Coordinates of C-alpha atoms in Angstrom, one line a residue:
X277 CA 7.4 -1.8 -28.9
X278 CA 5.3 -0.3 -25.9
X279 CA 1.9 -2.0 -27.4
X280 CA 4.1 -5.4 -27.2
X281 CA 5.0 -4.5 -23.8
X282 CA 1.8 -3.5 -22.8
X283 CA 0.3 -6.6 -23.9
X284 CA 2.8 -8.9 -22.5
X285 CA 2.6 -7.5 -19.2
X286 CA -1.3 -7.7 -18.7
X287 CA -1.6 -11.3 -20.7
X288 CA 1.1 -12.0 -18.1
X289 CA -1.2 -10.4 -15.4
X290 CA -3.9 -12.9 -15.8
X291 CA -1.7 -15.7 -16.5
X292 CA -2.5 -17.3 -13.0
X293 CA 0.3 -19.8 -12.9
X294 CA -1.6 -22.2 -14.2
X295 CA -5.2 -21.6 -15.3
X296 CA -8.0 -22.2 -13.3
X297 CA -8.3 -20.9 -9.8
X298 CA -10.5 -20.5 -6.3
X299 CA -11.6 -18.1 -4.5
X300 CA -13.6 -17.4 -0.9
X301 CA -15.7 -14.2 0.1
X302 CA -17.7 -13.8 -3.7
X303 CA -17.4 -10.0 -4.3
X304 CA -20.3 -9.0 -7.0
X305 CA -17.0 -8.2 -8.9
X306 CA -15.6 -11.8 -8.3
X307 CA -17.4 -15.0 -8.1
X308 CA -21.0 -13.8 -8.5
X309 CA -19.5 -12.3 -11.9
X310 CA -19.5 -13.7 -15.6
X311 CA -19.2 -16.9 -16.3
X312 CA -20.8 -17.6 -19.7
X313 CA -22.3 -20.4 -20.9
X314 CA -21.3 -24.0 -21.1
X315 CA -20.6 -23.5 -24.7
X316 CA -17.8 -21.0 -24.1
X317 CA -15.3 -22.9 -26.0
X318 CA -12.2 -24.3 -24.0
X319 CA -8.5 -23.7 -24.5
X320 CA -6.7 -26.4 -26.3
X321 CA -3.5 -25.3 -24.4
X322 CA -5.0 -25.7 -21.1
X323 CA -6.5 -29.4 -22.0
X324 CA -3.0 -30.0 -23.5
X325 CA -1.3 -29.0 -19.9
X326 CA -4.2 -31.1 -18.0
X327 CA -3.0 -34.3 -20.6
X328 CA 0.4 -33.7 -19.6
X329 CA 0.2 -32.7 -15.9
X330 CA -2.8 -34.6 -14.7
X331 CA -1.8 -37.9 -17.3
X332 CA -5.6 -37.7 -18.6
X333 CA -6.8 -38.1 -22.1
X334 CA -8.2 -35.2 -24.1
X335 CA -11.9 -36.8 -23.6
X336 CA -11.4 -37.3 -20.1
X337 CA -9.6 -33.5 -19.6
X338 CA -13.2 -32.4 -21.7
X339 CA -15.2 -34.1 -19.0
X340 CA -13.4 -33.5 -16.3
X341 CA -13.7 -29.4 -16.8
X342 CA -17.6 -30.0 -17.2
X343 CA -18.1 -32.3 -13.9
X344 CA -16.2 -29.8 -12.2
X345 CA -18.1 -26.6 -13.6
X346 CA -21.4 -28.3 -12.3
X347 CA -19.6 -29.3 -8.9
X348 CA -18.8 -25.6 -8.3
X349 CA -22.7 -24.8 -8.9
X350 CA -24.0 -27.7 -6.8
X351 CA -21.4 -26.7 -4.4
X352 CA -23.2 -23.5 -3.8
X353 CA -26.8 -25.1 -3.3
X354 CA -25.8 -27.7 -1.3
X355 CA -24.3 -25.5 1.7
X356 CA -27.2 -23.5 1.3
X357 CA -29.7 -26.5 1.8
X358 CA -27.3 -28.1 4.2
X359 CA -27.0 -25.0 7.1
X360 CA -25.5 -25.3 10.5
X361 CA -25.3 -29.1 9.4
X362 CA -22.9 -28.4 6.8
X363 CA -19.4 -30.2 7.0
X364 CA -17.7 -29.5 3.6
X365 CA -17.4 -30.9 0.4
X366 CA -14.9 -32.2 -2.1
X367 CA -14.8 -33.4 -5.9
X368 CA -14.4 -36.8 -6.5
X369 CA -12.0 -36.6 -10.0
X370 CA -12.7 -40.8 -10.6
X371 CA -16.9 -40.8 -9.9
X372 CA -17.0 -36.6 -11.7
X373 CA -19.2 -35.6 -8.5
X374 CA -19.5 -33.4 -5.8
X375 CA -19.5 -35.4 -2.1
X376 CA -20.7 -33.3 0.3
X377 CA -20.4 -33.8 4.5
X378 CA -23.4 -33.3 7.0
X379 CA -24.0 -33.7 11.0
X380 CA -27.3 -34.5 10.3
X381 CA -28.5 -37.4 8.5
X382 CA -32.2 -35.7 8.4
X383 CA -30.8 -32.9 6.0
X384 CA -29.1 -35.4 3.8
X385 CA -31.7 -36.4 1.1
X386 CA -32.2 -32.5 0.9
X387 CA -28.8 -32.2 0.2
X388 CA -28.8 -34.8 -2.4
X389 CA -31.6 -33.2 -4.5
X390 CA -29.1 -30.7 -5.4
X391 CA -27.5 -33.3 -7.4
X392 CA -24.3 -33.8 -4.9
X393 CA -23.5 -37.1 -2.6
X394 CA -23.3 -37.1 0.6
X395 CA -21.9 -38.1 3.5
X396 CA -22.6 -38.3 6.9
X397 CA -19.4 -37.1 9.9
X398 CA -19.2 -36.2 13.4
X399 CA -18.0 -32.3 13.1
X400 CA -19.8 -29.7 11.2
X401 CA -17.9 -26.9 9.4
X402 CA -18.1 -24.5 11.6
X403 CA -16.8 -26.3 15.0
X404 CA -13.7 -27.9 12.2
X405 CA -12.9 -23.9 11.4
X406 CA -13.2 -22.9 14.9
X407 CA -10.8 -25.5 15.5
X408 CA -8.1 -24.0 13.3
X409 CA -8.9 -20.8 14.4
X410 CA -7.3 -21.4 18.1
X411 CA -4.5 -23.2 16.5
X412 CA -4.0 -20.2 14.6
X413 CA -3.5 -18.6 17.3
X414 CA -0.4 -20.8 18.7
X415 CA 3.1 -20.2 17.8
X416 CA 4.5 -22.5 15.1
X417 CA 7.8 -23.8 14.9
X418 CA 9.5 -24.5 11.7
X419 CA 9.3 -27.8 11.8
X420 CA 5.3 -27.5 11.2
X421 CA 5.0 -26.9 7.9
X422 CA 0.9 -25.4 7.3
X423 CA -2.4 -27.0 9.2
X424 CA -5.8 -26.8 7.2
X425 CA -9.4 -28.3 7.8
X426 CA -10.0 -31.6 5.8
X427 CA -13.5 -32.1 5.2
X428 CA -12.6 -35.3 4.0
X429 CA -11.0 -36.3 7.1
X430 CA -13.8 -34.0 9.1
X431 CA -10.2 -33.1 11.2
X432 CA -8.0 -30.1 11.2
X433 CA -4.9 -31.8 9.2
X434 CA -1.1 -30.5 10.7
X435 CA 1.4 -30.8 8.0
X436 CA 5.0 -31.5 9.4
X437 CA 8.0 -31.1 7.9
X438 CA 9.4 -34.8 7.9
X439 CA 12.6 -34.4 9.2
X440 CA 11.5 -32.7 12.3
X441 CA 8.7 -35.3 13.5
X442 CA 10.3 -35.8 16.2
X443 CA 11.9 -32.3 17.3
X444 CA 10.5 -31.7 20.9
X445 CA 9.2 -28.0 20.0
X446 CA 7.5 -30.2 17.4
X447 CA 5.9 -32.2 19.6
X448 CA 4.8 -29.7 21.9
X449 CA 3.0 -27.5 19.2
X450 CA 0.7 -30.9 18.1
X451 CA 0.0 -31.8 22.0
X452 CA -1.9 -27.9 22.2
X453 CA -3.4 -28.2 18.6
X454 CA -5.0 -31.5 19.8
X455 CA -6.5 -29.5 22.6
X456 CA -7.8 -27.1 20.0
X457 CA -9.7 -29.8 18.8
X458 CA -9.9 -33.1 16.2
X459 CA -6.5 -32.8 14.9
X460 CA -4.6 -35.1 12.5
X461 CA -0.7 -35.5 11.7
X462 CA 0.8 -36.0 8.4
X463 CA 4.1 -35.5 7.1
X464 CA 5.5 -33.4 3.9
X465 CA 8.8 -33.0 2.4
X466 CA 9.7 -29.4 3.1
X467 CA 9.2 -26.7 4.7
X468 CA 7.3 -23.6 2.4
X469 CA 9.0 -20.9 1.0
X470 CA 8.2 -18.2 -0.9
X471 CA 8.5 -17.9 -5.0
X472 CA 10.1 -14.4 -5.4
X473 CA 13.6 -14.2 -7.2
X474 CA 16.3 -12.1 -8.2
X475 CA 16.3 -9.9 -11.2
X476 CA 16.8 -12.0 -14.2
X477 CA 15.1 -12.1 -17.4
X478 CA 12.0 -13.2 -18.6
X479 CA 8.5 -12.0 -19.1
X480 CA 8.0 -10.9 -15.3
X481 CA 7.6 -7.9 -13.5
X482 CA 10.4 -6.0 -11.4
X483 CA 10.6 -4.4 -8.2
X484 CA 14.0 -3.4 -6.7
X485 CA 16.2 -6.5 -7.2
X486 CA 13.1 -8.9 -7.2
X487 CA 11.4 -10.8 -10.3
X488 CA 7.8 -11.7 -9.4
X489 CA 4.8 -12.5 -12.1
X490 CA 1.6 -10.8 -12.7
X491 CA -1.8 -12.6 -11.2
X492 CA -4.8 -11.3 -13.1
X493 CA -5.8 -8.0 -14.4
X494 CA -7.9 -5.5 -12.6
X495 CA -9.8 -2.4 -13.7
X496 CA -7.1 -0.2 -12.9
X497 CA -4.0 -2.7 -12.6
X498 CA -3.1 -6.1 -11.8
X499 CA -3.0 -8.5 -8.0
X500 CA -0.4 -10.0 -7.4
X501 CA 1.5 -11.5 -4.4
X502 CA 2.0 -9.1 -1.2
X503 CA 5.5 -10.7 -0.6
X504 CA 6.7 -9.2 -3.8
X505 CA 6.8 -5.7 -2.9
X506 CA 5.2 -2.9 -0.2
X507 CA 3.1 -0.2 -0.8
X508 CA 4.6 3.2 -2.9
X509 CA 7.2 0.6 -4.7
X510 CA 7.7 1.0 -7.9
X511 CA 6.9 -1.5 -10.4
X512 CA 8.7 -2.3 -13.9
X513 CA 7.8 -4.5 -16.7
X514 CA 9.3 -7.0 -18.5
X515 CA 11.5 -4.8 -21.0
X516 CA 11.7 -2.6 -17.5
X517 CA 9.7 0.4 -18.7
X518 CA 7.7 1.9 -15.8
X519 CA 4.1 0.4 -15.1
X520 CA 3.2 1.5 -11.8
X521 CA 3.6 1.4 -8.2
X522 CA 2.4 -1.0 -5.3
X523 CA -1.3 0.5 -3.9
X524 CA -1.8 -1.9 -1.2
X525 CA 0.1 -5.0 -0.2
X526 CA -0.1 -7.1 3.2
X527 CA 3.0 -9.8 4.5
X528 CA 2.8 -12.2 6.1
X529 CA -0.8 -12.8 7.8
X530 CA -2.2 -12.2 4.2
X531 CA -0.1 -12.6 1.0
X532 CA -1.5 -10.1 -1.7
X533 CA -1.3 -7.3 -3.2
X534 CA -2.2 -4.5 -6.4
X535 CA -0.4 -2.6 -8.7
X536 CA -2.0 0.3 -10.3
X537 CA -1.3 0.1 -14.0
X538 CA -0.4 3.5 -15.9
X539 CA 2.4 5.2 -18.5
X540 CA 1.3 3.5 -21.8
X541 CA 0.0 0.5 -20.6
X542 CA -3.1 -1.5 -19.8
X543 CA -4.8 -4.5 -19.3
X544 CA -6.7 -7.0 -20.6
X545 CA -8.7 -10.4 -19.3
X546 CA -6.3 -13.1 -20.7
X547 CA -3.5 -15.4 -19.1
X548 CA -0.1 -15.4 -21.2
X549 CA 0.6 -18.9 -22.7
X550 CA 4.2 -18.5 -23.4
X551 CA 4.0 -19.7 -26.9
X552 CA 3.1 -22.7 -24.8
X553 CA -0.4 -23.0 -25.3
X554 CA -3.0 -20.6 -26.2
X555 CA -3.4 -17.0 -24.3
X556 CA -6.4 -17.9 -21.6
X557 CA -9.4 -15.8 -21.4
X558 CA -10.4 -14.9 -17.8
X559 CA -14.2 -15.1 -17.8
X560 CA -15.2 -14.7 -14.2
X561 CA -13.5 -16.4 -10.4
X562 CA -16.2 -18.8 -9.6
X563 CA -14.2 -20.8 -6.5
X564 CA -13.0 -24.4 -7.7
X565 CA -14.0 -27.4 -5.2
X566 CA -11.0 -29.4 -3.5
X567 CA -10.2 -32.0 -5.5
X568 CA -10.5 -29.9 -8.7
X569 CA -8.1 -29.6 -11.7
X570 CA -6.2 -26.3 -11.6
X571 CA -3.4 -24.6 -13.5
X572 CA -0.5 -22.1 -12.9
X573 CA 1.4 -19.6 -15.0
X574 CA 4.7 -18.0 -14.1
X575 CA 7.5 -16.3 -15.4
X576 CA 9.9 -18.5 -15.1
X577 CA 8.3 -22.5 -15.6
X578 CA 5.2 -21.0 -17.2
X579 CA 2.4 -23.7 -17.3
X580 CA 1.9 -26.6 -14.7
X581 CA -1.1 -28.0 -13.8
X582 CA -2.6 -30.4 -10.6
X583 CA -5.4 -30.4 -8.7
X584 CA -6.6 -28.7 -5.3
X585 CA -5.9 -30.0 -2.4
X586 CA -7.3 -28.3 0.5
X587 CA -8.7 -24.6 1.5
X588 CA -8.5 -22.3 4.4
X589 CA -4.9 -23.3 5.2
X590 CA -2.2 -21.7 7.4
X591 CA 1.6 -21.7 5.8
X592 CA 3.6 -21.4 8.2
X593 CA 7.0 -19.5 6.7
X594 CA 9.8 -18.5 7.4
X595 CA 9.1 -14.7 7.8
X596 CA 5.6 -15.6 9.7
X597 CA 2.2 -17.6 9.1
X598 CA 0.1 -16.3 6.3
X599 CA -4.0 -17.8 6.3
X600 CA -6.9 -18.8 4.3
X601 CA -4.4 -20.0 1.7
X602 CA -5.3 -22.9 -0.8
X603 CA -3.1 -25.7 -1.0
X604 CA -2.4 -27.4 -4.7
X605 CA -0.6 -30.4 -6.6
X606 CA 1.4 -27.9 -8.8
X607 CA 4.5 -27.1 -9.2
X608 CA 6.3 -23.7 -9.1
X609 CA 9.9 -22.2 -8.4
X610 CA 11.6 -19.0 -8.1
X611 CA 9.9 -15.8 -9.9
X612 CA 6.5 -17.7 -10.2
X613 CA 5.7 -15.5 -6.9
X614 CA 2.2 -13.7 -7.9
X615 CA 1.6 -15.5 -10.7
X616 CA -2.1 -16.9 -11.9
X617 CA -3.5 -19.7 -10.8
X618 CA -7.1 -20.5 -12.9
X619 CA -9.3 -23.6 -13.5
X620 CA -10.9 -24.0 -16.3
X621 CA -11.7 -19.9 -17.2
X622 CA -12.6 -18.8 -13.9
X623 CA -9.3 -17.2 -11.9
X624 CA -8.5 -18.6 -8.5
X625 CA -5.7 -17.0 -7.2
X626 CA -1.9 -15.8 -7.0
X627 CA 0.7 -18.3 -6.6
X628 CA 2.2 -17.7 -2.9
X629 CA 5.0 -20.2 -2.5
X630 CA 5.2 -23.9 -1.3
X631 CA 8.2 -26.6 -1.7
X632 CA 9.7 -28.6 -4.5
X633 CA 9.9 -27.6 -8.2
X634 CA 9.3 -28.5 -11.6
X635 CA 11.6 -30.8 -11.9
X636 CA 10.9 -33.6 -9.2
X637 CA 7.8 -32.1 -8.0
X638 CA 6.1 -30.6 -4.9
X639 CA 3.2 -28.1 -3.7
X640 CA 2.5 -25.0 -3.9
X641 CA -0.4 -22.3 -2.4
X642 CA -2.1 -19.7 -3.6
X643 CA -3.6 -16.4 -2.0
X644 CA -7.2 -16.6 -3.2
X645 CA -8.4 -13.9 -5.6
X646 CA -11.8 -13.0 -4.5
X647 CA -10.1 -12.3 -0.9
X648 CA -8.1 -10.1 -2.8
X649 CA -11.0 -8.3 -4.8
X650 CA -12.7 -7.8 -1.8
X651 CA -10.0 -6.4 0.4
X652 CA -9.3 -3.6 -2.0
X653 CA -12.6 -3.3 -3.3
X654 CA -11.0 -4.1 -7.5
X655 CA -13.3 -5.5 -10.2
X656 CA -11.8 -8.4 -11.9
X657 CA -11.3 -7.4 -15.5
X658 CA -13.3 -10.4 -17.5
X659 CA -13.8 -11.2 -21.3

């Protein structure tokens, strides 16, 4: 029973919510890490979930993960070649292509040679993050719902919750973030919450009264979301046999966490499929582009898959802003807290919260991995 249980919880660990996630800071134990050749074979559970979340055929799911795979390589070159000029980049899902932006149209054949488009905008990169970073620094109401740098756009975007457009606190907070810099206003359904949940059953983890789910194995243990518990907790599988205890956790500001894993059990580089699809192997956490496919797994609506929406972005919750969050399509509810979110086989990150569920749809973020990784200094255990 304990080598069932032990299994469980580390597939479960790498489950990722989905499967396929980002990252930012590479770690040597992270990004930089394995990623094995184009012929590692893919998961016919995940291109089932892509068919059913992302309404593609199983050619175009095929394609899709290998235009994607090369976007995240050209991704890297192209900042590199772009510099100070850079202004972000994107995937494009219909044209299967990396666009990147540039201040400087002098750079922008260079850029090209590294296979990507390009295109040419008024603010770089670094004055669009700079922007966010003094608007980071106001004080958000709840009516603002997150704020994150659109390449796209080449604006800071300010996500507000649509019922309180008008609310005069509102109002305020926009008139100082358009002094912060290039700032545009669009409007979302709800405000964010967080994904932890009561104990009930399922293939989670437990900690006091809470259900959460396992991110991605570690050597040692497991990340997982920082909301879900504080350091010395104690930490109980699914059958609620003891695994281990909270080493590090940080909420809000950041939203992660580890769990050392111990008494019997141990861990291994897979994501759980639920009898769903296919266990996912975890081969490395090479950061997906926006505009990417990804995938989620949870304990309690297992897999759901969508696509990345934006990086870098500030959730503003209920118990305080948390940052450098990445914003997705999928969907997620109560319990999925922690969770893994991966694209293709590289892990991205552990599901956060967001709005909506499974049901009639929403969004949800994720705390990148590699942030994680590098914060605790853990090696991301890979097949």
């Amino acid at each position: 029973m304990r080598r069932t249980t032990t299994l469980r919880t580390a597939l479960s660990a790498l489950l990722l919510l989905g499967t396929w996630a980002t990252a930012s800071a590479l770690p040597a134990s992270a990004a930089e890490g394995p990623t094995r050749s184009p012929q590692a074979p893919v998961s016919p559970g995940l291109l089932d979930a892509m068919q059913r979340d992302l309404g593609l055929t199983r050619d175009a799911a095929e394609s899709r993960l290998a235009a994607e795979k090369k976007a995240t390589a050209t991704e890297r070159k192209a900042r590199g070649v772009a510099g100070s000029a850079y202004g972000g980049s994107w995937f494009d899902a219909e044209r299967g292509r990396l666009t990147v932006a540039v201040t400087d149209d002098e750079i922008a054949d260079a850029v090209r040679e590294t296979g990507a488009a390009v295109r040419l905008v008024r603010h770089s990169a670094r004055q669009l993050d700079a922007a966010k970073t003094r608007i980071d620094a106001l004080s958000a109401p709840a009516g603002v719902g997150s704020w994150h740098v659109d390449p796209k756009a080449n604006k800071v975007v300010v996500n507000v919750v649509a019922e309180h457009r008008d609310d005069n606190d509102v109002r305020a907070f926009l008139a100082r973030a358009r002094e912060a810099g290039p700032v545009t206003v669009r409007q979302t359904a709800a405000a964010p919450r967080t994904f932890a949940a009561g104990t009930v059953g399922g293939d989670p983890y437990y900690t006091g009264n809470v259900r959460c789910s396992i991110g991605f194995s570690v050597q040692g243990g497991f990340v997982t979301a920082g909301h879900c518990g504080s350091p010395g907790a104690a930490v109980y599988g699914w059958d609620r046999s003891y695994v281990g205890n909270f080493q590090g956790s940080s909420f809000p500001d950041n939203d992660y966490a580890w769990v050392n894993v111990g008494s019997g059990w141990w861990t291994v580089p897979v994501v759980l499929g639920w009898g769903t699809v296919p266990d996912q192997l975890v081969r490395g956490s090479a950061e997906a582009p926006v505009g990417a496919s990804i995938c989620r797994s949870g304990s309690t609506t297992h897999w759901h898959c969508g696509r990345v929406l934006a990086k870098n972005e500030t959730v503003n919750y209920s118990q305080g802003a948390v940052h450098q969050m990445t914003k997705t399509s999928v969907c997620a509810e109560p319990g999925d807290s922690g969770g893994s979110f991966i694209s293709g086989d590289q892990a991205q990150g552990v599901t956060s919260g967001g709005w909506g569920n499974c049901a009639s749809g929403g969004e949800t973020w994720h705390q990148p991995v590699n942030e994680i990784l590098n914060r605790y200094g853990l090696r991301l255990h890979t097949a």
